[in-house]
mmCIF file of C-alpha atoms in Angstrom:
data_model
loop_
_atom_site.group_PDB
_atom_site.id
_atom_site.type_symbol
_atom_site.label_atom_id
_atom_site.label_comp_id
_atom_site.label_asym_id
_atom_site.label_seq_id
_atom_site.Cartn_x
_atom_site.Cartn_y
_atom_site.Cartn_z
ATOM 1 C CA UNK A 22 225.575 107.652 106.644
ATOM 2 C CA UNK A 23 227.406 105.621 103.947
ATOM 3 C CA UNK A 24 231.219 105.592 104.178
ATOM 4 C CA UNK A 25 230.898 103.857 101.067
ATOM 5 C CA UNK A 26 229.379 106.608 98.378
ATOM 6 C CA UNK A 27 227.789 109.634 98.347
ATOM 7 C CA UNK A 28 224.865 110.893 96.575
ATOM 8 C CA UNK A 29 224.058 114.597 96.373
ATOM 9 C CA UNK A 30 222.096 117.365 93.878
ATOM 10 C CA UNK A 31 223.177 120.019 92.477
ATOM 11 C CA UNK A 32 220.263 121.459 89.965
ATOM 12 C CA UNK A 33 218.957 118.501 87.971
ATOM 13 C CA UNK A 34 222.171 117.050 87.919
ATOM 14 C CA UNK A 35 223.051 113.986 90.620
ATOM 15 C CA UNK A 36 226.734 112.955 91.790
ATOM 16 C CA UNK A 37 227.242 109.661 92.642
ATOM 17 C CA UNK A 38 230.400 109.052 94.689
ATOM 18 C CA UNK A 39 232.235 106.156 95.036
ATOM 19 C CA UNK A 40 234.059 107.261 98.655
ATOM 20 C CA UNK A 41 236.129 103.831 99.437
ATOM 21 C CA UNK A 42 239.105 105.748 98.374
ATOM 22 C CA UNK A 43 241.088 103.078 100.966
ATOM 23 C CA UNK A 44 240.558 100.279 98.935
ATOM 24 C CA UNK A 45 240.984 101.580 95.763
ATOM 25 C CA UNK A 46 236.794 101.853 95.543
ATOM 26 C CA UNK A 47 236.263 98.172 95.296
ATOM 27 C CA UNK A 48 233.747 96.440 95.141
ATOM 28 C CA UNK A 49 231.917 94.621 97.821
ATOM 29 C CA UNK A 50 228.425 93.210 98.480
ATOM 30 C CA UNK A 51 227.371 96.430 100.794
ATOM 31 C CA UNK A 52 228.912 98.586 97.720
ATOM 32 C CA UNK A 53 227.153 96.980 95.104
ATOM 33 C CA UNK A 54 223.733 96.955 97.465
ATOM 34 C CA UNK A 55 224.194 100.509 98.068
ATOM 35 C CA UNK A 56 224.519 101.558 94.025
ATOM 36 C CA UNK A 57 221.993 99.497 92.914
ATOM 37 C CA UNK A 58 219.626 101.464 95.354
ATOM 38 C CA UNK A 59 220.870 104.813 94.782
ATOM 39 C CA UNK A 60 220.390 104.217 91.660
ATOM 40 C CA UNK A 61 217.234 103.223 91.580
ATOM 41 C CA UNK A 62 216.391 106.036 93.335
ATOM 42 C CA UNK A 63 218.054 108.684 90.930
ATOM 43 C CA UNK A 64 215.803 107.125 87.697
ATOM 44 C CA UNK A 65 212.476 107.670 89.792
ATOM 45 C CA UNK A 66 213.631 111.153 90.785
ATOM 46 C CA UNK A 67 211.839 113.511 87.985
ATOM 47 C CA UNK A 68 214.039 116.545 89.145
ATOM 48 C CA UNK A 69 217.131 114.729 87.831
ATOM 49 C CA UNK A 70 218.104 115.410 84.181
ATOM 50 C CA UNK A 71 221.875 113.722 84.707
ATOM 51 C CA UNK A 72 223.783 111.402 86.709
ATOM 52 C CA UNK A 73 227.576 112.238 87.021
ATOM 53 C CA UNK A 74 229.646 108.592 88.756
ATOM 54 C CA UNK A 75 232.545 109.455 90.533
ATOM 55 C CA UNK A 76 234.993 108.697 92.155
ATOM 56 C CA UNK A 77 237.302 110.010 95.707
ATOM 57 C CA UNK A 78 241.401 108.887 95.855
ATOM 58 C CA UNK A 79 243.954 107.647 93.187
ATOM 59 C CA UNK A 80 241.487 104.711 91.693
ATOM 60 C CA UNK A 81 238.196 105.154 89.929
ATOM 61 C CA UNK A 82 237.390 101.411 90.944
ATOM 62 C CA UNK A 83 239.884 98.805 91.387
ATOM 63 C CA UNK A 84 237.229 95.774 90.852
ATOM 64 C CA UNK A 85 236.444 93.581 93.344
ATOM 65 C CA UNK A 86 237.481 93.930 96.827
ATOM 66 C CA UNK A 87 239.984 91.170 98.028
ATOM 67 C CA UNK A 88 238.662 90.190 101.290
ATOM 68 C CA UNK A 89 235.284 90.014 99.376
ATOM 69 C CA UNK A 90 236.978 87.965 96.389
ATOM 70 C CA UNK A 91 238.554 85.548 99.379
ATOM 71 C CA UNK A 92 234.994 85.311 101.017
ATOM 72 C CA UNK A 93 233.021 84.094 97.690
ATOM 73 C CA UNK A 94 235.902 81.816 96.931
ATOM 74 C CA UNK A 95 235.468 79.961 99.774
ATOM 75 C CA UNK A 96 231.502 79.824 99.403
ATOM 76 C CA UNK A 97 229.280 77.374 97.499
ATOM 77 C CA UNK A 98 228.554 77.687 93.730
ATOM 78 C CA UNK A 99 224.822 78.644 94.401
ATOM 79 C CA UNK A 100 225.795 81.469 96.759
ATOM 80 C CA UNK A 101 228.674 82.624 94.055
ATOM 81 C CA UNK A 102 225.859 82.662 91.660
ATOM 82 C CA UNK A 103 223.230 84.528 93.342
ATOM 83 C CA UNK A 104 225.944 86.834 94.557
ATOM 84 C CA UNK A 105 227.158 87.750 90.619
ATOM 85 C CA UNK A 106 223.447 88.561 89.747
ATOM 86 C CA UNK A 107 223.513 91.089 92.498
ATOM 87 C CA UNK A 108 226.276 92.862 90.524
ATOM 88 C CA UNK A 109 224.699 92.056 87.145
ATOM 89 C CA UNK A 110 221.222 93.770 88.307
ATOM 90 C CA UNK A 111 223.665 96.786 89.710
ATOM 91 C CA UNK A 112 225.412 97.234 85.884
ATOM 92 C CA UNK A 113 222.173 96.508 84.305
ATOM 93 C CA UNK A 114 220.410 99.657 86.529
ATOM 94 C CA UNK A 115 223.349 101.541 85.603
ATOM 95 C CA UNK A 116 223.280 100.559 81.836
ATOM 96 C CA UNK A 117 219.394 101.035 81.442
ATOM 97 C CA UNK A 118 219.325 103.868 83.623
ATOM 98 C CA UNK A 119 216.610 106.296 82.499
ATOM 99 C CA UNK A 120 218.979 109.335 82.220
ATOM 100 C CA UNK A 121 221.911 110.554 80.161
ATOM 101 C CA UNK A 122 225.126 109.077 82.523
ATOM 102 C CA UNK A 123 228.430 110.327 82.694
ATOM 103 C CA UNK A 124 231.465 108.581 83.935
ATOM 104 C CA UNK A 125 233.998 110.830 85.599
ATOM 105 C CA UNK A 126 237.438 108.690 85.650
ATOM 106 C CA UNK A 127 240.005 110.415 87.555
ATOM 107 C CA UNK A 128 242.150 107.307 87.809
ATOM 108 C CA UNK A 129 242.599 103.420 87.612
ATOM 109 C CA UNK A 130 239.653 101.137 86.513
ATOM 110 C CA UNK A 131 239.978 97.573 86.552
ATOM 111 C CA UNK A 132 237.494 94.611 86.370
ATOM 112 C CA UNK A 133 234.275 95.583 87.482
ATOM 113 C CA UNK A 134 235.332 98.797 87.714
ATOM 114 C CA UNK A 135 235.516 99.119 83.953
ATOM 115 C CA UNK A 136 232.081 97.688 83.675
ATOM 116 C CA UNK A 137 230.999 100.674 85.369
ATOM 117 C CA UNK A 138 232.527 102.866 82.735
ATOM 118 C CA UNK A 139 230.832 100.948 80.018
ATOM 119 C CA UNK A 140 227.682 101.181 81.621
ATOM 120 C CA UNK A 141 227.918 104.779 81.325
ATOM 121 C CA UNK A 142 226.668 106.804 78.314
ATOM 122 C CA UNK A 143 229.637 108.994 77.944
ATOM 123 C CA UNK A 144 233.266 108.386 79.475
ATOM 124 C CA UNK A 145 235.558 111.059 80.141
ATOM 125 C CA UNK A 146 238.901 110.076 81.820
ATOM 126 C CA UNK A 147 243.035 111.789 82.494
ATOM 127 C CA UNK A 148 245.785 111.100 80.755
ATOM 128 C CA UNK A 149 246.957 108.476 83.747
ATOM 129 C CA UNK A 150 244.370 106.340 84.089
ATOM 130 C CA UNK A 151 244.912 103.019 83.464
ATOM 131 C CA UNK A 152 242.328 99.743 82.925
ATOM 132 C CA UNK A 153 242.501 96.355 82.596
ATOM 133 C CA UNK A 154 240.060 93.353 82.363
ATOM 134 C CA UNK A 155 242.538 91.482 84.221
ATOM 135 C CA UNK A 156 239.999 88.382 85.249
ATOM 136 C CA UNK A 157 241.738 85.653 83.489
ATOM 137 C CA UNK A 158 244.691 86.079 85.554
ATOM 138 C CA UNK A 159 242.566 84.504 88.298
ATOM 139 C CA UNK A 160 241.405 81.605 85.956
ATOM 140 C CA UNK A 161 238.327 83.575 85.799
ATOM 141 C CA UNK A 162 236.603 85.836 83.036
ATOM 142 C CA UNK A 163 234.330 89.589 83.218
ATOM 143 C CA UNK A 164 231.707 87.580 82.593
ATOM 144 C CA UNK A 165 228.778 89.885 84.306
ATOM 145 C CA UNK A 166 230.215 92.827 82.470
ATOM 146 C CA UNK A 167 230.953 91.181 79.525
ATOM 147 C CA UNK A 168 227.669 92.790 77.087
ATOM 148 C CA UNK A 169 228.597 96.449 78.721
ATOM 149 C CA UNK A 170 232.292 95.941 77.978
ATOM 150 C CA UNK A 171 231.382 94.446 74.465
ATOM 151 C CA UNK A 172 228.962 96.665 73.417
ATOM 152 C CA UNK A 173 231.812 99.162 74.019
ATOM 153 C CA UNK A 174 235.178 97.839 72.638
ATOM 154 C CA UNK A 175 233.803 95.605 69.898
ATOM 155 C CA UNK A 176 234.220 92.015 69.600
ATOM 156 C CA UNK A 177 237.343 92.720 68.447
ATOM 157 C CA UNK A 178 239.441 94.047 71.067
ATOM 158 C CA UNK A 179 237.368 92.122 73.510
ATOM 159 C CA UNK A 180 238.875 88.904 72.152
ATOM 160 C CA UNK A 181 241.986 90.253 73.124
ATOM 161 C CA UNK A 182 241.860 91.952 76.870
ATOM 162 C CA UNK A 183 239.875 89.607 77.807
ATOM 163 C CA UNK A 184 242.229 86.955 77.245
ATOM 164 C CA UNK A 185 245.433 88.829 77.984
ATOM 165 C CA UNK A 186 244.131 90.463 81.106
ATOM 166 C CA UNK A 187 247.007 93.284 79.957
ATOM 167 C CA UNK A 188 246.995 96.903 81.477
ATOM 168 C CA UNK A 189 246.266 99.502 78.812
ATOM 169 C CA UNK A 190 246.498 103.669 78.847
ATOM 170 C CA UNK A 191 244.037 106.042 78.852
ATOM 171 C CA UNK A 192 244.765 106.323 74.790
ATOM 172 C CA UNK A 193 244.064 103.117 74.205
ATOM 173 C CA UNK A 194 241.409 103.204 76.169
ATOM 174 C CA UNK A 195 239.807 106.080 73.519
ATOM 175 C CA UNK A 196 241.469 104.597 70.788
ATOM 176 C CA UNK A 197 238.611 101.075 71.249
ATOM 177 C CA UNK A 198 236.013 103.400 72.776
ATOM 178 C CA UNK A 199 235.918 102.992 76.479
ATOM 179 C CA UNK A 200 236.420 106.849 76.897
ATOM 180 C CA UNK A 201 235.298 109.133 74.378
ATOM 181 C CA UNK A 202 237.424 111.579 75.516
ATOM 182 C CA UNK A 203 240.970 112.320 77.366
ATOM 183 C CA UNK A 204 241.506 115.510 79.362
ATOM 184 C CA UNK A 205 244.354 116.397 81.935
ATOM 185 C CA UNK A 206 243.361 116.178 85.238
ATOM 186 C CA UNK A 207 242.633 120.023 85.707
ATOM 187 C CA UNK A 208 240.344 120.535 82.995
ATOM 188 C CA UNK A 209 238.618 116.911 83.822
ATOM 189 C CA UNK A 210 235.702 119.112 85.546
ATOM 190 C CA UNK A 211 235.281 121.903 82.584
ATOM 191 C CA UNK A 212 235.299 118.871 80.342
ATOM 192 C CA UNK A 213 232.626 117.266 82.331
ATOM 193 C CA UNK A 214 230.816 120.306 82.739
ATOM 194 C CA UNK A 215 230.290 120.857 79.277
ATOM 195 C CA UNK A 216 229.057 117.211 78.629
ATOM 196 C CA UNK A 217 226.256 118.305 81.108
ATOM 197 C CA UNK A 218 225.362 121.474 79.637
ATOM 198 C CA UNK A 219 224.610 119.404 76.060
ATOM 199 C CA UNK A 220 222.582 117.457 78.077
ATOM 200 C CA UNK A 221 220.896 120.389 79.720
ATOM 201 C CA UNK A 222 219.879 122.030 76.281
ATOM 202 C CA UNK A 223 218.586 118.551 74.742
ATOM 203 C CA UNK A 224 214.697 117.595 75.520
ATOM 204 C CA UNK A 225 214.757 115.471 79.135
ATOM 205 C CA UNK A 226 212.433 112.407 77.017
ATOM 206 C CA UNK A 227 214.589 112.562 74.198
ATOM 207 C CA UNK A 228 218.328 112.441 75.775
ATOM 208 C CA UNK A 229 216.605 109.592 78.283
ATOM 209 C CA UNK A 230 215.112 107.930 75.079
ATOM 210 C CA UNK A 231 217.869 108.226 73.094
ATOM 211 C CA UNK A 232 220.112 104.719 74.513
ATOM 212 C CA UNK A 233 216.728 102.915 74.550
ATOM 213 C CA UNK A 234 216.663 103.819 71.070
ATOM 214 C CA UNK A 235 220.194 102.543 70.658
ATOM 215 C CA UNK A 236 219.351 99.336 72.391
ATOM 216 C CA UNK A 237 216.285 98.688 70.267
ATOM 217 C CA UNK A 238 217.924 99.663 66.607
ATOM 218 C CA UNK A 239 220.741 97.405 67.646
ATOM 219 C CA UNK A 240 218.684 94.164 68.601
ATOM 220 C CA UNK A 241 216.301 94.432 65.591
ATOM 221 C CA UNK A 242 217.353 92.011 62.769
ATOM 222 C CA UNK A 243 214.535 92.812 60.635
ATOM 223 C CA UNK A 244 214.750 96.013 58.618
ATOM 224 C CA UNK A 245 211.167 96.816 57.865
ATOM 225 C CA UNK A 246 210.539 96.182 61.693
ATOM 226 C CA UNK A 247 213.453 98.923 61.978
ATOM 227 C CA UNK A 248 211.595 101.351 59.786
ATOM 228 C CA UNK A 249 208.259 100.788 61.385
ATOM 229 C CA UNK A 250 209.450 100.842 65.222
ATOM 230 C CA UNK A 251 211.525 104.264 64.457
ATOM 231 C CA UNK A 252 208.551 106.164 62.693
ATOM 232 C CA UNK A 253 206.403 104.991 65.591
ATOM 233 C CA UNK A 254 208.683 106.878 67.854
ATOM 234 C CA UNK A 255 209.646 109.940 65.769
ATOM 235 C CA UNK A 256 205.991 110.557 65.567
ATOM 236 C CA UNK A 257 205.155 110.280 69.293
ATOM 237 C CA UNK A 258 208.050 112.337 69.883
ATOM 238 C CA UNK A 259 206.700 115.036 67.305
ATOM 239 C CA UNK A 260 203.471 115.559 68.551
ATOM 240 C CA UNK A 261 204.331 115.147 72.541
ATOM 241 C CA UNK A 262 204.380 118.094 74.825
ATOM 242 C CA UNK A 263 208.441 118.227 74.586
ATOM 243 C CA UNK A 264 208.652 117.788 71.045
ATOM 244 C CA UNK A 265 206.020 120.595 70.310
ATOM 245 C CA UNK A 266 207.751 123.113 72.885
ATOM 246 C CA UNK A 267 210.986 122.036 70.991
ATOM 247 C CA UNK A 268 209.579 123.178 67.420
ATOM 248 C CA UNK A 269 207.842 126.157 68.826
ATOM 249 C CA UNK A 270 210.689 127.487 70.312
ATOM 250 C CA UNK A 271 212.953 126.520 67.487
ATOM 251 C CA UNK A 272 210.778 128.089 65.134
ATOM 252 C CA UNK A 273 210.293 131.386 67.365
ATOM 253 C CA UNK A 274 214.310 131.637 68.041
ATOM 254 C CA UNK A 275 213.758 130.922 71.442
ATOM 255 C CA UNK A 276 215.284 128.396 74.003
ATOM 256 C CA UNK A 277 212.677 126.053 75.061
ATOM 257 C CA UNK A 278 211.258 125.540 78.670
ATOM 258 C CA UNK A 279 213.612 123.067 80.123
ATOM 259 C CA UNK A 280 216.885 124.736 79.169
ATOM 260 C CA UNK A 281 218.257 124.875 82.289
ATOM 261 C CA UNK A 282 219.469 128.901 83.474
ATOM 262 C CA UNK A 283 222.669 127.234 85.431
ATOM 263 C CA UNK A 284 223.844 125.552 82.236
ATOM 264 C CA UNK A 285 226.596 127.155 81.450
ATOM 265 C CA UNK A 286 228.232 126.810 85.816
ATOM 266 C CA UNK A 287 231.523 126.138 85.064
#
């Protein structure tokens, strides 16, 4: 049994647990092996519509663990390399994941532990959550999470926490667009909730299409390419088994097949 996460069902919809509530759910190299493989698991799992990440105690994730941090400082620069592409493999499962993700931030987030956020498709946090990209206080940078955190925040503000390594609020984190949305703390699960009942009523292909989509229409430079690539996929989606049952039952008033009858749990 892992005392570092969990991973349980409930319907279609996974948990993932982050349960090293003593240290502030940071990081380490058994942490990061143990994601990357639940994970993994959870996108070849056909049952599973959603993935909730969580988190136990005060901290969402406080980053890298510090007896881990002292360990890689003291290794060579191969082994500090090899050992930052097992993280970047573990936010790039998370990023390309093959269904909708929700991150569940009931507290701090810092380093790494923002990455996570940004990896996720929507971000709901509390009021007293705080995050910071506080790297270059070490001399270093958040350079593995760097395109999540980007892709995110903008250019913009990147330029600017990156550098600083300053704490900011949950406000400011909605204000750049870490979180989409700020609840209090007792209406964090109705909030969440409701994120997966969306999800529930959309077609399974087209909410798991829909960042690959994203990804694609933002790495294109070439409009016509743009234009070509989308009809491709509007018409496969059209004339596929989910996009017919989605017409059909549309057009006949009716909910279609995989609207799931526990949607509206509270």
């Amino acid at each position: 049994m892992s005392f570092a996460m969990q991973l349980h069902h409930a319907g279609p919809v996974a948990h993932l647990r982050l349960t090293r509530a003593r240290v502030h759910n940071a990081f380490d190299d058994g942490l990061i092996a143990e994601l990357t493989a639940a994970l993994l698991q959870v996108a070849g799992d056909a049952s599973v519509r959603v993935l909730v990440l969580e988190a136990e105690g005060a901290s969402f994730s406080a980053g890298a663990d510090l007896n881990w941090m002292r360990g890689m400082a003291a290794a060579s620069e191969d082994a500090n390399r090899q050992d930052s592409l097992t993280l970047a493999r573990l936010m790039r499962t998370l990023d390309e994941l093959p269904k909708p993700t929700i991150a569940r931030v009931q507290g701090a987030a810092f380093g790494g532990g923002v990455g996570l956020v940004a990896c996720c498709d929507i971000a709901i946090g509390v009021p007293e959550a705080k995050f910071g990209l506080t790297e270059s206080k070490l001399g270093l940078l958040p350079a593995v999470i760097s395109p999540y955190v980007i892709q995110a925040i903008g250019p913009r503000q990147a330029r600017r926490y990156f550098a600083t390594a300053e704490i900011f609020d949950a406000a400011e984190a909605l204000r750049i667009g870490l979180l989409h949305q700020v609840v209090e703390a007792d209406a964090l699960d109705a909030a969440v909730q409701r994120q997966i009942n969306l999800l529930l009523k959309a077609g399974p292909v087209a909410a798991a299409s829909a960042k690959t989509l994203i990804r694609d229409v933002c790495a294109h430079t070439d409009g016509s390419r743009h234009d070509t690539d989308n009809a491709a996929l509007i018409a496969r989606l059209r004339v596929s088994p989910e996009g017919q049952e989605g017409l059909s039952a549309f057009l006949d008033k009716r909910k279609p097949s995989w609207a799931h009858p526990q949607e509206n749990t509270p």
